[in-house]
Structure formats: structure tokens, C-alpha cells
Short mmCIF file of C-alpha atoms and ligand atoms in Angstrom, two decimals:
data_model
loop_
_atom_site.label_atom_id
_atom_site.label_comp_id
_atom_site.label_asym_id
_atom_site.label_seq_id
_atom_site.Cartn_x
_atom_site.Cartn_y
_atom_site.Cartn_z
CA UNK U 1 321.29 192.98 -104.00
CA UNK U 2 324.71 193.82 -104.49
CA UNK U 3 325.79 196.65 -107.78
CA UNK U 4 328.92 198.15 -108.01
CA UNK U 5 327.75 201.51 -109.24
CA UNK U 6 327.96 204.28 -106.57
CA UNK U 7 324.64 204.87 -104.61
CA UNK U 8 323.35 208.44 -104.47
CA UNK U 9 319.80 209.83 -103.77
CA UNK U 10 318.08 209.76 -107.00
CA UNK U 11 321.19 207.68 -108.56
CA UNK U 12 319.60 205.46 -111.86
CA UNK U 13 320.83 201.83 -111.70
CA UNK U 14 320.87 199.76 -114.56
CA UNK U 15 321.18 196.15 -113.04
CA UNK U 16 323.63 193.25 -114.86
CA UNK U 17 321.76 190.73 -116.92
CA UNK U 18 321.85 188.15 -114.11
CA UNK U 19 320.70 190.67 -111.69
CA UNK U 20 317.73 191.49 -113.92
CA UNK U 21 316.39 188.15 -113.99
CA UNK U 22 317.01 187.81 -110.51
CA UNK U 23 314.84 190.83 -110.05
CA UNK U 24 312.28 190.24 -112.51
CA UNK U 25 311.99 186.35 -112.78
CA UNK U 26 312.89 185.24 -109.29
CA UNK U 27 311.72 187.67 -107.08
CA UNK U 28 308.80 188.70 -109.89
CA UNK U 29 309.20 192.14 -108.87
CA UNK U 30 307.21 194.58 -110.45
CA UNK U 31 307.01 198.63 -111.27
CA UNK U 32 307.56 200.54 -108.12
CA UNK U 33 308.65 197.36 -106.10
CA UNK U 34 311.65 198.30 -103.33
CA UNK U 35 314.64 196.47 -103.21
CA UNK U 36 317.98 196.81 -101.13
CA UNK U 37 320.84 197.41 -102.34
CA UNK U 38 324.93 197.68 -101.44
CA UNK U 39 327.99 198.28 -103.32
CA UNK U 40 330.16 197.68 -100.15
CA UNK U 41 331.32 201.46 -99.94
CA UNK U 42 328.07 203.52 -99.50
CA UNK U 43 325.81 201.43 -96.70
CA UNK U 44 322.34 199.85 -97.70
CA UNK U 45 319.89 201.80 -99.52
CA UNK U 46 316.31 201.31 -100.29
CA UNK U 47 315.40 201.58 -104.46
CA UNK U 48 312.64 200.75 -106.68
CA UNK U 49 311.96 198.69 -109.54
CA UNK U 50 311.84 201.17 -112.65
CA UNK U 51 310.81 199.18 -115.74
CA UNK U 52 311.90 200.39 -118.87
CA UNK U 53 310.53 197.72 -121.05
CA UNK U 54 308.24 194.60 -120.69
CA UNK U 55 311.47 192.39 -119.69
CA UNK U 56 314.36 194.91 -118.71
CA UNK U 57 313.84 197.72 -115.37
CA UNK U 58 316.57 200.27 -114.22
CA UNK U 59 316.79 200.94 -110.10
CA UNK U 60 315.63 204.69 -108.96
CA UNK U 61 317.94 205.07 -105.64
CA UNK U 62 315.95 206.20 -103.10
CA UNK U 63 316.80 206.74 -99.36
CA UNK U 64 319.67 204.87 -97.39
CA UNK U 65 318.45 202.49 -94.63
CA UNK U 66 322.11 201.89 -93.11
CA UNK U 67 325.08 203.57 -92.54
CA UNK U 68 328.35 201.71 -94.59
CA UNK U 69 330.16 199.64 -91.40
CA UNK U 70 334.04 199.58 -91.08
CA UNK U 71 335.58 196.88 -92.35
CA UNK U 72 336.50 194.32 -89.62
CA UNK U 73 340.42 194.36 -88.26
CA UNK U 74 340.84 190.32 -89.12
CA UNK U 75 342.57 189.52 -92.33
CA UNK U 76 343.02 186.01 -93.62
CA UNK U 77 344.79 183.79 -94.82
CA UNK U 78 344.76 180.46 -96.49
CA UNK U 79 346.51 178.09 -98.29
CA UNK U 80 343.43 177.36 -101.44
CA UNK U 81 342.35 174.37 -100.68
CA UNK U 82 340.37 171.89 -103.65
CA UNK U 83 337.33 174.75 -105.59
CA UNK U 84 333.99 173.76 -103.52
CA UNK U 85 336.18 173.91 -100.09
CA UNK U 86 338.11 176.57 -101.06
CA UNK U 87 334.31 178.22 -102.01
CA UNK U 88 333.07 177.33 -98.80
CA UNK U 89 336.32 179.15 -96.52
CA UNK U 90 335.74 182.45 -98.02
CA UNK U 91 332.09 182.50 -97.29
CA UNK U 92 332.78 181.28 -94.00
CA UNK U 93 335.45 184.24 -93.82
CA UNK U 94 333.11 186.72 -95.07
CA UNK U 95 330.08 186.11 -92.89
CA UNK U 96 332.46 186.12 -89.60
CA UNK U 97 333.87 189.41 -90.81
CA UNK U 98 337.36 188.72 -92.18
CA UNK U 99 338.37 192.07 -93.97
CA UNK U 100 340.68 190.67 -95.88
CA UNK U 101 341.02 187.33 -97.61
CA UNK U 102 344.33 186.33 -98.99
CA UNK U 103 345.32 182.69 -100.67
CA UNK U 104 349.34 181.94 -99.09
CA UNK U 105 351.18 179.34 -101.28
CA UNK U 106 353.02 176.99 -99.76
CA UNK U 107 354.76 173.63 -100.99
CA UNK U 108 351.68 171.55 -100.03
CA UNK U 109 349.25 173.69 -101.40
CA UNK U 110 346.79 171.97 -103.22
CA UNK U 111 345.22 174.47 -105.10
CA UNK U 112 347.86 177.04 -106.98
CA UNK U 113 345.90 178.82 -109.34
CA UNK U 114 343.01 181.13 -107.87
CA UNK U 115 341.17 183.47 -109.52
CA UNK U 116 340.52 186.74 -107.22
CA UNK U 117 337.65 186.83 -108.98
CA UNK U 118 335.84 183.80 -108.35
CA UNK U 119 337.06 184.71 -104.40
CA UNK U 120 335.02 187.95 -104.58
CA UNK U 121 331.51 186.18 -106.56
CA UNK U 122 331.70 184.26 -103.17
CA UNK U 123 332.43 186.99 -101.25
CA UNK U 124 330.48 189.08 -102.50
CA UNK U 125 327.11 186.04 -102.15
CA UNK U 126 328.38 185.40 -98.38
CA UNK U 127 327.56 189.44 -97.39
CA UNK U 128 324.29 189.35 -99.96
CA UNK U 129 322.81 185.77 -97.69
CA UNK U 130 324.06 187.84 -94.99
CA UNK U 131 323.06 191.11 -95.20
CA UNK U 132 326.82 192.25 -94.59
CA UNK U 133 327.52 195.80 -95.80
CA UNK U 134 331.42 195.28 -96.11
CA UNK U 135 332.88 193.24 -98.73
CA UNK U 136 336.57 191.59 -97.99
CA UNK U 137 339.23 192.92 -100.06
CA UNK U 138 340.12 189.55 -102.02
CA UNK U 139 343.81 189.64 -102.99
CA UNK U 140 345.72 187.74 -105.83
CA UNK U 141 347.65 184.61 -104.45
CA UNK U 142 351.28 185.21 -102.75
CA UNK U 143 353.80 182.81 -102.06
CA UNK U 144 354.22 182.23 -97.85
CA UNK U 145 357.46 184.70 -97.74
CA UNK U 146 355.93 187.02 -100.09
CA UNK U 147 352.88 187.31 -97.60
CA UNK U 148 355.18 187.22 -94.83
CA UNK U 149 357.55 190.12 -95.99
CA UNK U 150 354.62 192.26 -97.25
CA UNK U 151 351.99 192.00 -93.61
CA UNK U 152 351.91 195.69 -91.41
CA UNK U 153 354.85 195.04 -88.28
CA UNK U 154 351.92 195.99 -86.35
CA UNK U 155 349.59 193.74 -87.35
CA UNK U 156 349.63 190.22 -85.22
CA UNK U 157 349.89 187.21 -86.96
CA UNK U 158 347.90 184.58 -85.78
CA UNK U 159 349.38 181.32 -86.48
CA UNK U 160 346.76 178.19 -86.51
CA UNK U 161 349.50 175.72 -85.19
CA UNK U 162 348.44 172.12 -84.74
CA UNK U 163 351.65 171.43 -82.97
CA UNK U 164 350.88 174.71 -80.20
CA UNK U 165 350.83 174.20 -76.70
CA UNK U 166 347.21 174.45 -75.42
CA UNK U 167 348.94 177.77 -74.10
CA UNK U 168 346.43 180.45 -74.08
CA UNK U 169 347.35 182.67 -77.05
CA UNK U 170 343.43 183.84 -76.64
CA UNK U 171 345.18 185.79 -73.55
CA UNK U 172 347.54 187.35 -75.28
CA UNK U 173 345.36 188.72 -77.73
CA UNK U 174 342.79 190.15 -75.02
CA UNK U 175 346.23 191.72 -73.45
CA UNK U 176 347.33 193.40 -76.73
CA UNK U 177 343.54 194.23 -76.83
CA UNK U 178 343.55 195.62 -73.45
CA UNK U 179 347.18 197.56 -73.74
CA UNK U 180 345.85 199.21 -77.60
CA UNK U 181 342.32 199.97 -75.95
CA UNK U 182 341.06 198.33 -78.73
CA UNK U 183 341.10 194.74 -81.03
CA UNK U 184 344.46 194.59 -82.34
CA UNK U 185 344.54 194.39 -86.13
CA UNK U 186 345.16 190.56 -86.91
CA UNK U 187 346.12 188.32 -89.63
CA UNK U 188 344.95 184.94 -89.45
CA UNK U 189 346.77 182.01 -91.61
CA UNK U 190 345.61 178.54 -91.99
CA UNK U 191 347.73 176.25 -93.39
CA UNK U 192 347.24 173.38 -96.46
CA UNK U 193 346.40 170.14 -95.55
CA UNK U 194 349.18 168.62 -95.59
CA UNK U 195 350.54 171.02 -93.20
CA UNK U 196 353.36 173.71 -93.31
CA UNK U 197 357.07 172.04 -93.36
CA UNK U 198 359.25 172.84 -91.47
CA UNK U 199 361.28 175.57 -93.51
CA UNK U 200 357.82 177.06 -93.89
CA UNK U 201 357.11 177.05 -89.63
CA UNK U 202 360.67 178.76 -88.79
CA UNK U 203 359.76 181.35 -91.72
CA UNK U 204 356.45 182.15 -89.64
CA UNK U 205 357.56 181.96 -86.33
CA UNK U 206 360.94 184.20 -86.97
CA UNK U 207 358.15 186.70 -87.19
CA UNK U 208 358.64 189.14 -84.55
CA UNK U 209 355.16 189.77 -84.19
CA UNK U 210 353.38 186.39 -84.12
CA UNK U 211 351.19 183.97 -81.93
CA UNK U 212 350.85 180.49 -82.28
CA UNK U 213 347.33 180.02 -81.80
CA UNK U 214 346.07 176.26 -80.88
CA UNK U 215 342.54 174.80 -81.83
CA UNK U 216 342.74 172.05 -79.32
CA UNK U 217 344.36 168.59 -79.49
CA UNK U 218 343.00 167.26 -82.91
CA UNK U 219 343.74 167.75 -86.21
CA UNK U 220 340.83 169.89 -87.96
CA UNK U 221 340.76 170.66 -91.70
CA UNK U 222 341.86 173.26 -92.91
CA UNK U 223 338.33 174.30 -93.24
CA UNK U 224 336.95 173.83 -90.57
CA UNK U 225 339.80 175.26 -88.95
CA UNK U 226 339.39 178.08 -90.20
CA UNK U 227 335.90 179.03 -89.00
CA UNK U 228 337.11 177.40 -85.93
CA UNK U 229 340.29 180.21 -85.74
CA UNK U 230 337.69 183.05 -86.77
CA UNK U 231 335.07 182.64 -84.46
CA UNK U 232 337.51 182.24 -81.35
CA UNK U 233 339.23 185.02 -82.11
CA UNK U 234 336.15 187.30 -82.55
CA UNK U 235 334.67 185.62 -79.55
CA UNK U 236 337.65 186.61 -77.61
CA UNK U 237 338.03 190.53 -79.00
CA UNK U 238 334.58 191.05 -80.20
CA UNK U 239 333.48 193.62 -82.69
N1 SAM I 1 349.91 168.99 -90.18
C1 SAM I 1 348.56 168.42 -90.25
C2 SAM I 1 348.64 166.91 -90.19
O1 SAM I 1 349.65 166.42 -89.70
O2 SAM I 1 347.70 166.26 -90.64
C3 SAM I 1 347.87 168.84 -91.52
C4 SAM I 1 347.47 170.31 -91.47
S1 SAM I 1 345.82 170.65 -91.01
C5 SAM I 1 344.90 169.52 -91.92
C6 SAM I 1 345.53 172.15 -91.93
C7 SAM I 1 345.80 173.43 -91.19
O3 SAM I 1 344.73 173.64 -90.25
C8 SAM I 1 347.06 173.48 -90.37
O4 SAM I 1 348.15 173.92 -91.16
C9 SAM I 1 346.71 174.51 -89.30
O5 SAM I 1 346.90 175.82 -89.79
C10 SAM I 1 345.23 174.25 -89.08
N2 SAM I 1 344.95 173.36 -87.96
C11 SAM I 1 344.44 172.11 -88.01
N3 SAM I 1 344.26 171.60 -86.79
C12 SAM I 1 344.69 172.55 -85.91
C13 SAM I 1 344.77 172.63 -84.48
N4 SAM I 1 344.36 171.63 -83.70
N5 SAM I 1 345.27 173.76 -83.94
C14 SAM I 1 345.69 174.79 -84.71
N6 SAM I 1 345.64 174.78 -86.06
C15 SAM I 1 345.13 173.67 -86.65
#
């Protein structure tokens, strides 16, 4: 279960409504019951059911089970695509370790106003059905230059480019891999589905530091093409 309160030995938790019906009327948990929880800082830790009345129960913090992770070196980002898609991306991100999640607006977006906070709630459900320890930083929607102007020089941006060559860009990442000694930090961006015009493509490829990454000769959705671009890339550097 996830809680954003800090987790200590001995720490008292007093779950959200939702959480305490999730606890007591889903799960049926009772006095002295263990639960995990997470807050995405302080690893997984084991707790118990402490009821302080017939329908409410506070969390005694016992013992942590696992060590907090790192969060991953793959941010990315998407043009929002219609609500139960645009759901469906950032679990999709989350559970393939994206560290970062970041809606890009772009002339053919469909979707232009996202709440960061509905982008966590799924976030933070993907790492819960996945018993992920890191939650992605979900950031407030930037227009494409915006995003553009503000990413790390050394951070590579992978471009999901329907029009690539079938060149290997998969190579060039292991080489920056192999010349850093380690996955180079990457920013993944997906485009909307009517594609990025062509104002939009010069903008990303004037990039300096940029690879135009190919998902084979069809057109995907943007969905799908953006597990597709996730789980080659962390095929190809790991981690
Ligand atoms: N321009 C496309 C068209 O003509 O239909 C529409 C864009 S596609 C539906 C949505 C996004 O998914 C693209 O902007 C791109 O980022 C990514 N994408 C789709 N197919 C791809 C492919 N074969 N290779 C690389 N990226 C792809």
C-alpha cells in the first residue's frame, strides 16, 4: 500500500479514508494483521493493522523488508493522448521504469489539459500492482520547445521517429553505454497521433544531443509505441 507519510521504525500511520476501507473492507484485515507499505522514498516496510475503533485502524511501522531502489535513468515523454489511453501510457511507463513522466504539447496534441495529479494516482497504482518501490516524478505539461530548451545537454534524447531509417540507433545507445561505463541517462518522446510537423521535427532534431530511434516499418500508436520505445531501450541497456 502506498502512504506518503515518512516510514520510520515504530512510525504511527494513520491511513486516508480510501486506504482504510481498502484495508478493512477489501482485504478484511484485522488487529495485528501485516501489511506492506511504500512512500517511494524510504523502501518497503512491513506494518500492522492497529485498530483504533470498530471501523477506523492506524499502521504501527515495523521493520523494512527492502531497501528504497534508484530511480531508473529513462525519462518520458508524451504528447497526452485521449484520458483512458493517456491512463494506460503512464502505467505502462511506470511498470517499465520510466523515472520521469512528462506530457510535451505539440500542435496535434489531442489532449491539452492534464492534471499532474491524475498522472501520479496512476503512477502511483502502476508501482502498487507492481510492487515498484520508485514512483516517477510526474511533471506539469510543457509546450515541445519548452521541454526541449529545459532537458540536461547530457541527457540523450531519444526520438520515436516513424520516418527513421531502420538504422540501428539501439547501437548507438549501447556505444554511449559502453564509452560512460554505464546506461546513459535518456529521454524518451513519443509523439501525438497525428504526428509531429515538420517545424516541430527540425526543432527536435537541431538537438545536438539526439537519436532518431525507429520502431520498425509501421505506424504504431502512440501507445503502443511507447511501451514498444521503453522496453527496447531497456532491453538494449538493461537496469
Ligand atoms: N505520423 C504518423 C502518421 O503518419 O500516422 C502519426 C504519428 S504515430 C501515430 C504517434 C507517434 O508514435 C509518433 O509521433 C512517433 O513518436 C511514434 N511512432 C509510431 N510509429 C513509429 C515507428 N514505426 N517508429 C518510431 N516511432 C513511431
Amino acid at each position: 500500500l502506498f502512504v506518503e507519510d515518512d516510514l520510520t521504525e515504530g512510525a504511527r500511520v494513520a491511513p486516508t479514508p480510501d486506504a482504510q476501507n481498502y484495508l478493512l473492507n477489501v482485504l478484511r484485515l484485522r488487529q495485528g494483521e501485516a501489511i506492506l507499505l511504500f512512500n517511494g522514498r524510504d523502501g518497503e516496510w512491513r506494518a500492522r493493522i492497529d485498530m483504533v475503533s470498530k471501523r477506523a485502524a492506524a499502521l504501527r511501522v515495523e521493520q523494512r523488508l527492502r531497501e528504497q531502489t534508484a530511480p531508473g535513468y529513462v525519462h518520458y515523454a508524451f504528447a497526452p493522448l485521449k484520458q483512458a489511453r493517456l491512463d494506460y501510457m503512464v502505467q505502462k511507463a511506470t511498470e517499465m521504469g520510466a523515472a520521469r513522466l512528462t506530457p510535451v504539447l505539440t500542435k496535434r496534441t489531442q489532449m491539452r489539459r492534464v492534471s499532474a495529479h491524475r498522472l501520479r494516482a496512476n503512477a502511483i497504482e502502476a508501482a502498487e500492482q507492481c510492487g515498484l518501490l520508485t514512483i516517477p516524478e510526474t511533471m506539469e505539461p510543457l509546450e515541445l520547445d519548452r521541454y526541449l530548451a529545459a532537458l540536461e545537454p547530457e541527457r540523450v534524447l531519444v526520438f520515436c521517429d516513424e520516418d527513421a531509417p531502420l538504422a540501428d540507433a539501439l547501437a548507438a545507445l549501447r556505444g554511449k553505454q559502453a564509452e560512460l561505463g554505464a546506461p546513459p541517462p535518456l529521454a524518451v518522446l513519443i509523439g501525438p497521433e497525428g504526428g509531429f510537423d515538420e517545424t516541430e521535427r527540425a526543432m527536435i532534431l537541431a538537438r545536438s544531443n539526439v537519436l532518431r530511434l525507429s520502431l520498425g516499418p509501421r505506424i504504431l500508436r502512440a501507445d503502443t509505441a511507447a511501451v514498444a520505445a521503453l522496453a527496447l531501450v531497456q532491453a538494449t541497456l538493461g537496469d
